[in-house]
């Protein structure tokens, strides 16, 4: 398994371009199934999860080719409607292929994606939405068999989500694009990745209104068209590297990500003593569901231990749960008492124990973590347990005196193209080592 070695307390300097968004690219790749033809996605991050999604699409009969950061998906012939189990177990988000298969083929089978370290992660809202659209769903021995009912086509309807689930919103969107009639989704997730997905689907010929709001309207169509679309920069990767600057100090510019997708995290960097300036780039206008958005530049500098913060995670535009552990990492190396309330996933404080091995003082009280800023941390041997928790250990290691070795870094490789490449380009002493 891969491991990372870090020598801490070196301020970061320079500028890097941020990879494409994992959580925007994956639903777009799944949505390519809806079109009996060619879909081209550019700025697709080279990470394990997108490689896994390509394998799934190929197993279903698509042909997928990657050229650098572009992925070409030809879904002309779908030969299977069973999502291979081994992939669903390793990548939960593949469950949204069910909606795409129902839309395109009128049927689809998928095993239950297990929970994971950060929580139980049920899919009741996914299945509720598909059933409301007329899908007949049989669950037996952990397998979900779904079919679109008598005439093989889902029906538009009104779906009301009790929680703005990102995955369930994506599931309903993919199922509604080719359904008969109009689907209204109330209580939809509003994450930037959902808005991007709506823009991508409209670019394919879908008819979706309301992107970026809690209420989406989808007019079902009979077919889609060949299209090309650019995936936006990954706001969570950008936020992770911003946390790295808050941990190690320095002055860094992050390019290719929309500052407006990170409004609250950037405001909190400032409140914690960082200096943040943003600009919209002149290049790359991107047609999305909510008009033309520009990608931009974010400059973050910090001169010393971060000040305390109080934050609560929640559905967008609240603070993103995916940045909770990177923020915990730099606050642990900062000063003062911080409080983080995790309100999205019930098991997402797993990194606190590893941070304590580095001298962090963290008290867990149910959904709240109280972090007593240690002013600095010490290098240690630690282990990544999940994707964002692993990245948080790299953030903490940059603030630690001495050397840190982070084990089990395969988790990090699921979502970060190359965290060592990126942070080394900013002057960090960080490298991959075999374990
Ligand atoms: C997506 O997961 C992201 N993954 C997650 O990022 C992210 O943390 C999460 O959204 C929240 O923003 C991808 O986009 C691939 P949810 P998802 O459905 O769709 C409950 C990362 O690190 N829920 O919004 O699984 C659920 O238990 C990953 O990149 C139900 O109760 O998130 C959780 O408490 C981690 N029933 C809450 O909603 C359901 O049917 C949020 O889950 C579905 C969800």
XYZ file of C-alpha atoms and ligand atoms in Angstrom:
479
model
C 0.000 0.000 0.000
C 1.201 3.515 -0.673
C 2.483 5.813 2.031
C 3.561 9.454 2.166
C 6.478 11.018 4.041
C 6.277 14.716 4.992
C 8.825 17.071 6.595
C 6.802 19.841 8.217
C 7.111 23.539 9.078
C 8.032 24.718 5.579
C 5.849 27.653 4.408
C 4.125 27.049 1.041
C 4.732 29.357 -1.893
C 3.725 29.485 -5.549
C 0.704 28.680 -7.670
C -0.915 25.501 -8.994
C -3.883 24.585 -11.165
C -6.593 22.581 -9.424
C -7.748 19.268 -10.935
C -11.259 18.712 -12.249
C -13.979 17.925 -9.718
C -14.398 14.247 -8.734
C -17.936 14.817 -7.472
C -18.976 16.641 -10.643
C -17.282 14.251 -13.099
C -18.711 10.995 -11.666
C -22.439 11.800 -12.167
C -21.675 13.252 -15.613
C -19.934 10.017 -16.611
C -22.917 8.029 -15.357
C -25.250 10.349 -17.293
C -23.406 9.565 -20.539
C -25.309 6.244 -20.442
C -28.486 8.153 -21.256
C -27.320 8.997 -24.789
C -27.072 6.448 -27.612
C -23.930 8.144 -28.939
C -20.785 10.068 -27.999
C -20.175 12.191 -24.917
C -16.867 14.024 -24.407
C -15.873 15.274 -20.951
C -12.777 17.434 -20.476
C -10.873 18.243 -17.260
C -11.830 14.842 -15.818
C -9.475 14.169 -12.878
C -7.106 11.205 -13.214
C -8.114 9.474 -9.984
C -9.167 5.968 -8.985
C -12.861 6.775 -8.845
C -13.065 8.050 -12.416
C -11.024 5.030 -13.589
C -13.509 2.822 -11.729
C -16.475 4.557 -13.393
C -14.889 3.994 -16.818
C -14.557 0.281 -16.028
C -18.219 0.100 -15.008
C -19.357 1.842 -18.216
C -17.229 -0.540 -20.275
C -18.707 -3.533 -18.410
C -22.164 -2.255 -19.402
C -21.133 -2.111 -23.078
C -19.836 1.435 -23.552
C -16.459 2.191 -25.049
C -14.399 4.640 -22.993
C -11.129 6.264 -23.993
C -9.065 8.675 -21.919
C -6.706 11.129 -23.640
C -4.931 13.193 -20.965
C -7.744 14.966 -19.094
C -10.448 14.183 -21.669
C -12.703 11.131 -21.514
C -14.618 9.967 -24.613
C -17.656 7.773 -23.831
C -19.562 6.037 -26.641
C -22.767 4.590 -25.176
C -24.151 3.520 -28.554
C -24.561 -0.116 -27.481
C -25.566 -1.022 -23.912
C -25.183 -4.779 -23.564
C -25.792 -5.230 -19.827
C -27.944 -3.619 -17.176
C -26.250 -5.176 -14.121
C -23.717 -2.885 -12.449
C -20.749 -5.128 -11.502
C -20.824 -5.704 -7.728
C -17.126 -5.331 -7.075
C -17.216 -1.751 -8.277
C -20.321 -0.720 -6.316
C -18.701 -1.942 -3.117
C -15.592 0.169 -3.715
C -17.366 3.236 -5.089
C -20.746 4.032 -3.528
C -21.619 6.714 -6.039
C -22.086 4.029 -8.711
C -25.599 3.544 -7.278
C -26.767 6.490 -9.435
C -26.205 4.316 -12.513
C -29.537 2.718 -11.588
C -31.411 5.883 -12.599
C -29.447 6.164 -15.825
C -30.043 2.482 -16.717
C -33.761 2.800 -15.968
C -33.939 5.895 -18.150
C -32.039 4.406 -21.061
C -32.892 0.678 -20.879
C -36.027 0.543 -18.741
C -34.245 -1.699 -16.244
C -31.165 -1.918 -14.042
C -29.633 -4.057 -11.307
C -27.191 -2.942 -8.651
C -26.034 -4.333 -5.331
C -26.562 -2.327 -2.172
C -23.590 -0.018 -1.672
C -22.343 -0.719 1.853
C -21.909 1.995 4.434
C -18.390 3.225 4.995
C -16.246 4.670 7.735
C -17.974 8.057 7.647
C -21.480 6.731 8.108
C -24.295 4.290 7.317
C -25.129 6.166 4.090
C -28.548 4.655 3.364
C -30.169 4.953 -0.096
C -33.817 5.168 0.949
C -34.244 8.562 -0.752
C -32.775 7.181 -3.998
C -35.261 4.285 -4.038
C -38.196 6.503 -2.986
C -37.562 8.779 -5.978
C -37.350 5.909 -8.475
C -40.516 4.274 -7.082
C -42.382 7.605 -7.326
C -41.471 7.609 -11.023
C -43.039 4.205 -11.477
C -40.021 1.955 -11.082
C -40.803 -1.502 -9.730
C -37.998 -2.346 -7.317
C -37.204 -5.780 -5.861
C -34.549 -6.084 -3.146
C -33.213 -9.545 -2.376
C -29.901 -10.726 -0.858
C -28.444 -7.237 -1.142
C -29.313 -6.901 -4.831
C -31.645 -4.197 -6.140
C -33.565 -5.133 -9.303
C -35.426 -2.230 -10.865
C -37.612 -2.000 -13.929
C -39.492 0.938 -15.362
C -42.913 -0.670 -15.344
C -45.155 -1.935 -18.140
C -44.169 0.211 -21.127
C -40.527 0.350 -20.068
C -40.505 4.111 -19.481
C -40.493 6.004 -16.183
C -43.178 8.607 -15.637
C -42.652 12.228 -14.612
C -44.022 13.082 -11.156
C -43.402 15.280 -8.117
C -40.606 14.102 -5.789
C -40.157 15.701 -2.374
C -36.878 15.017 -0.548
C -36.947 15.157 3.256
C -33.194 15.844 3.117
C -31.292 17.527 0.230
C -29.263 14.409 -0.562
C -26.665 15.011 -3.303
C -26.744 11.421 -4.560
C -30.517 11.088 -4.436
C -30.909 14.369 -6.355
C -28.507 13.051 -9.008
C -30.419 9.750 -9.095
C -33.733 11.518 -9.678
C -32.243 13.831 -12.318
C -30.766 10.963 -14.338
C -34.036 9.013 -14.115
C -36.158 12.016 -15.157
C -34.251 13.166 -18.258
C -35.806 10.504 -20.581
C -38.998 9.915 -18.545
C -42.449 10.600 -19.968
C -43.765 13.997 -18.877
C -42.558 16.513 -16.309
C -40.730 15.722 -13.059
C -40.571 18.255 -10.248
C -37.955 17.705 -7.541
C -38.599 19.640 -4.339
C -35.951 19.869 -1.618
C -33.160 19.124 -4.105
C -29.481 19.408 -3.180
C -27.970 22.755 -4.334
C -24.284 21.794 -4.356
C -22.262 23.298 -7.272
C -21.836 19.748 -8.581
C -25.624 19.490 -9.035
C -25.697 22.781 -10.969
C -22.859 21.516 -13.146
C -24.732 18.254 -13.769
C -27.830 20.216 -14.837
C -25.714 22.314 -17.194
C -24.099 19.195 -18.629
C -27.481 17.469 -19.131
C -28.982 20.555 -20.791
C -25.930 20.662 -23.056
C -26.802 17.068 -24.043
C -30.345 18.131 -24.971
C -32.177 17.618 -21.683
C -34.695 20.231 -20.517
C -33.959 21.162 -16.893
C -34.820 24.402 -15.083
C -34.044 25.604 -11.556
C -30.401 24.513 -11.270
C -28.851 26.000 -8.134
C -32.202 26.122 -6.333
C -34.124 23.632 -4.154
C -36.727 23.083 -6.880
C -35.834 21.443 -10.191
C -38.144 20.920 -13.172
C -37.256 18.294 -15.788
C -39.275 17.969 -19.000
C -38.666 14.405 -20.240
C -37.307 14.086 -23.807
C -37.100 11.082 -26.133
C -33.408 11.336 -26.996
C -30.211 13.316 -26.403
C -27.335 14.367 -28.665
C -23.565 14.091 -28.947
C -21.984 16.711 -26.705
C -18.770 17.972 -25.115
C -18.537 19.554 -21.676
C -15.801 20.757 -19.339
C -15.781 19.672 -15.714
C -15.117 22.571 -13.337
C -12.224 22.655 -10.881
C -12.581 20.631 -7.684
C -13.657 22.964 -4.863
C -12.837 20.385 -2.181
C -9.288 19.862 -3.452
C -8.871 23.656 -3.548
C -10.232 23.933 0.003
C -7.858 21.186 1.153
C -4.849 23.096 -0.223
C -6.139 26.298 1.350
C -6.149 24.435 4.680
C -2.555 23.419 3.950
C -1.542 27.097 3.719
C -3.353 27.808 7.002
C -1.389 24.936 8.562
C 2.095 25.568 7.166
C 1.881 29.311 6.473
C 2.981 30.900 3.196
C 1.396 32.522 0.156
C -0.289 30.379 -2.510
C -2.481 30.932 -5.578
C -4.938 28.216 -6.673
C -6.082 28.425 -10.322
C -9.001 26.880 -12.212
C -11.654 26.807 -9.514
C -14.687 29.038 -9.048
C -14.260 31.147 -5.849
C -18.044 31.418 -5.504
C -18.205 27.630 -4.954
C -16.070 28.063 -1.814
C -17.570 31.207 -0.328
C -17.940 30.033 3.282
C -14.621 28.124 3.579
C -12.750 31.157 2.176
C -14.519 33.473 4.639
C -13.471 31.145 7.465
C -9.832 31.155 6.310
C -9.959 34.950 6.652
C -11.656 34.768 10.057
C -8.903 32.384 11.188
C -6.163 34.886 10.297
C -5.562 34.073 6.636
C -5.565 36.675 3.861
C -7.778 35.685 0.924
C -8.104 37.479 -2.430
C -10.098 36.074 -5.327
C -10.438 36.949 -9.015
C -12.565 35.604 -11.843
C -10.355 34.434 -14.715
C -10.916 36.004 -18.141
C -10.738 32.600 -19.798
C -12.916 29.526 -20.000
C -16.545 30.659 -19.994
C -18.543 27.569 -19.087
C -22.173 27.211 -20.107
C -23.916 25.658 -17.118
C -27.512 25.296 -16.028
C -27.315 28.650 -14.340
C -25.802 30.833 -17.051
C -22.167 31.362 -17.895
C -19.810 30.876 -14.989
C -16.114 31.755 -15.093
C -13.398 29.815 -13.270
C -10.997 31.929 -11.252
C -8.006 32.271 -8.986
C -7.861 32.141 -5.220
C -4.872 33.571 -3.345
C -4.438 32.522 0.275
C -1.641 33.636 2.597
C -1.070 33.044 6.290
C 1.650 34.143 8.660
C 1.349 31.956 11.646
C -0.827 29.704 13.717
C -4.474 29.865 12.703
C -6.986 31.456 15.076
C -9.973 29.518 16.481
C -13.223 28.944 14.579
C -16.703 27.595 15.280
C -18.334 25.874 12.289
C -21.168 23.479 11.478
C -21.260 21.276 8.390
C -24.439 21.078 6.340
C -25.931 20.906 2.844
C -24.741 23.643 0.414
C -24.454 26.593 0.859
C -23.581 25.599 4.438
C -20.036 24.467 5.267
C -19.079 21.366 3.208
C -18.618 18.182 5.238
C -15.777 17.190 2.887
C -13.642 20.019 4.285
C -14.406 19.242 7.928
C -11.324 17.124 8.600
C -8.856 19.368 6.669
C -10.151 22.280 8.777
C -9.815 20.208 11.962
C -6.188 19.572 10.988
C -5.093 23.193 10.675
C -7.150 24.287 13.698
C -5.427 21.584 15.771
C -2.097 23.210 14.882
C -3.477 26.694 15.565
C -4.297 28.619 18.692
C -7.400 28.915 20.835
C -10.410 26.640 21.240
C -12.383 25.706 18.105
C -15.663 23.827 17.776
C -16.752 21.776 14.769
C -20.256 20.297 14.575
C -20.572 17.508 11.959
C -24.246 17.408 10.954
C -24.046 15.433 7.683
C -22.228 12.149 8.377
C -22.406 10.560 11.817
C -18.976 8.916 11.610
C -16.767 11.628 10.198
C -14.492 12.368 13.191
C -12.306 9.322 12.526
C -9.217 11.439 11.866
C -9.214 12.998 15.353
C -7.496 9.926 16.833
C -4.691 10.087 14.271
C -4.259 13.838 14.810
C -3.881 13.180 18.552
C -0.852 10.997 17.751
C 0.645 14.229 16.368
C -0.021 16.103 19.601
C -3.467 17.485 18.776
C -5.860 18.006 21.707
C -9.383 17.132 20.547
C -12.413 16.223 22.656
C -15.349 14.541 20.918
C -18.790 15.250 22.354
C -21.360 13.492 20.140
C -21.653 15.488 16.900
C -19.212 18.118 18.137
C -15.423 18.118 18.223
C -13.735 20.625 20.560
C -10.203 21.372 19.335
C -7.692 22.945 21.733
C -5.141 24.522 19.404
C -1.737 23.143 20.326
C 0.142 25.955 18.568
C 2.142 23.308 16.753
C 2.154 19.526 16.156
C 4.879 16.885 16.121
C 5.698 14.441 13.337
C 4.434 10.888 13.866
C 3.415 7.668 12.097
C -0.301 7.871 11.247
C -2.798 6.104 8.976
C -5.402 7.382 6.554
C -8.829 5.842 7.180
C -10.872 7.643 4.524
C -10.394 10.001 1.579
C -10.714 13.433 3.198
C -9.338 12.260 6.542
C -6.202 11.098 4.762
C -5.794 14.471 3.063
C -6.288 16.117 6.462
C -3.315 14.152 7.845
C -1.162 15.600 5.051
C -2.378 19.084 6.045
C -1.480 18.431 9.686
C 1.922 16.974 8.729
C 2.804 20.237 6.962
C 2.392 22.026 10.321
C 4.235 19.381 12.349
C 7.796 19.674 13.640
C 9.828 16.812 12.189
C 8.797 13.983 9.916
C 5.392 12.337 9.516
C 4.684 9.100 7.660
C 1.074 8.611 6.546
C 0.136 5.001 5.790
C -2.711 3.534 3.733
C -2.768 6.464 1.328
C -4.774 4.527 -1.266
C -7.760 6.348 0.239
C -6.269 9.695 -0.787
C -5.646 8.478 -4.336
C -9.404 7.984 -4.795
C -9.994 11.748 -4.927
C -6.670 13.597 -5.337
C -4.771 13.186 -8.634
C -1.419 13.525 -6.858
C -1.355 15.338 -3.512
C 2.472 15.014 -3.373
C 2.877 16.521 -6.862
C 0.619 19.455 -5.977
C 2.045 20.267 -2.545
C 5.657 19.738 -3.707
C 4.979 22.297 -6.459
C 4.208 24.697 -3.603
C 7.508 23.961 -1.868
C 6.407 21.278 0.584
C 8.800 18.412 1.378
C 6.342 15.583 0.703
C 6.811 12.383 -1.254
C 5.273 8.977 -1.948
C 7.110 6.058 -0.377
C 6.308 2.328 -0.629
C 4.972 0.939 2.624
C -21.965 13.120 -1.887
O -22.174 11.908 -1.182
C -20.450 13.219 -2.090
N -19.983 12.108 -2.904
C -19.738 13.194 -0.735
O -18.349 13.360 -0.967
C -20.244 14.377 0.094
O -19.651 14.319 1.383
C -21.772 14.304 0.216
O -22.378 14.254 -1.105
C -22.339 15.519 0.952
O -22.002 16.693 0.286
C -20.074 12.183 -4.258
O -20.579 13.153 -4.795
C -19.527 11.037 -5.033
P -25.716 12.636 0.529
P -23.698 11.350 -1.007
O -26.625 11.695 -0.136
O -24.466 11.623 -2.232
C -28.188 10.871 4.127
C -16.063 12.797 -0.841
O -15.271 12.809 0.107
N -28.928 10.100 3.118
O -25.922 14.114 0.343
O -23.616 9.969 -0.512
C -26.782 10.307 4.322
O -26.817 9.232 5.230
C -17.466 12.254 -0.646
O -15.817 13.230 -1.992
C -30.057 9.383 3.517
O -30.437 9.384 4.688
O -24.205 12.313 0.163
C -26.017 11.478 4.877
O -26.248 11.562 6.271
C -17.681 11.716 0.764
N -30.740 8.664 2.586
C -26.687 12.681 4.206
O -27.934 12.201 3.666
C -30.354 8.632 1.264
O -31.038 7.973 0.450
C -25.857 13.266 3.073
O -25.706 12.271 2.099
C -29.211 9.365 0.885
C -28.513 10.085 1.827
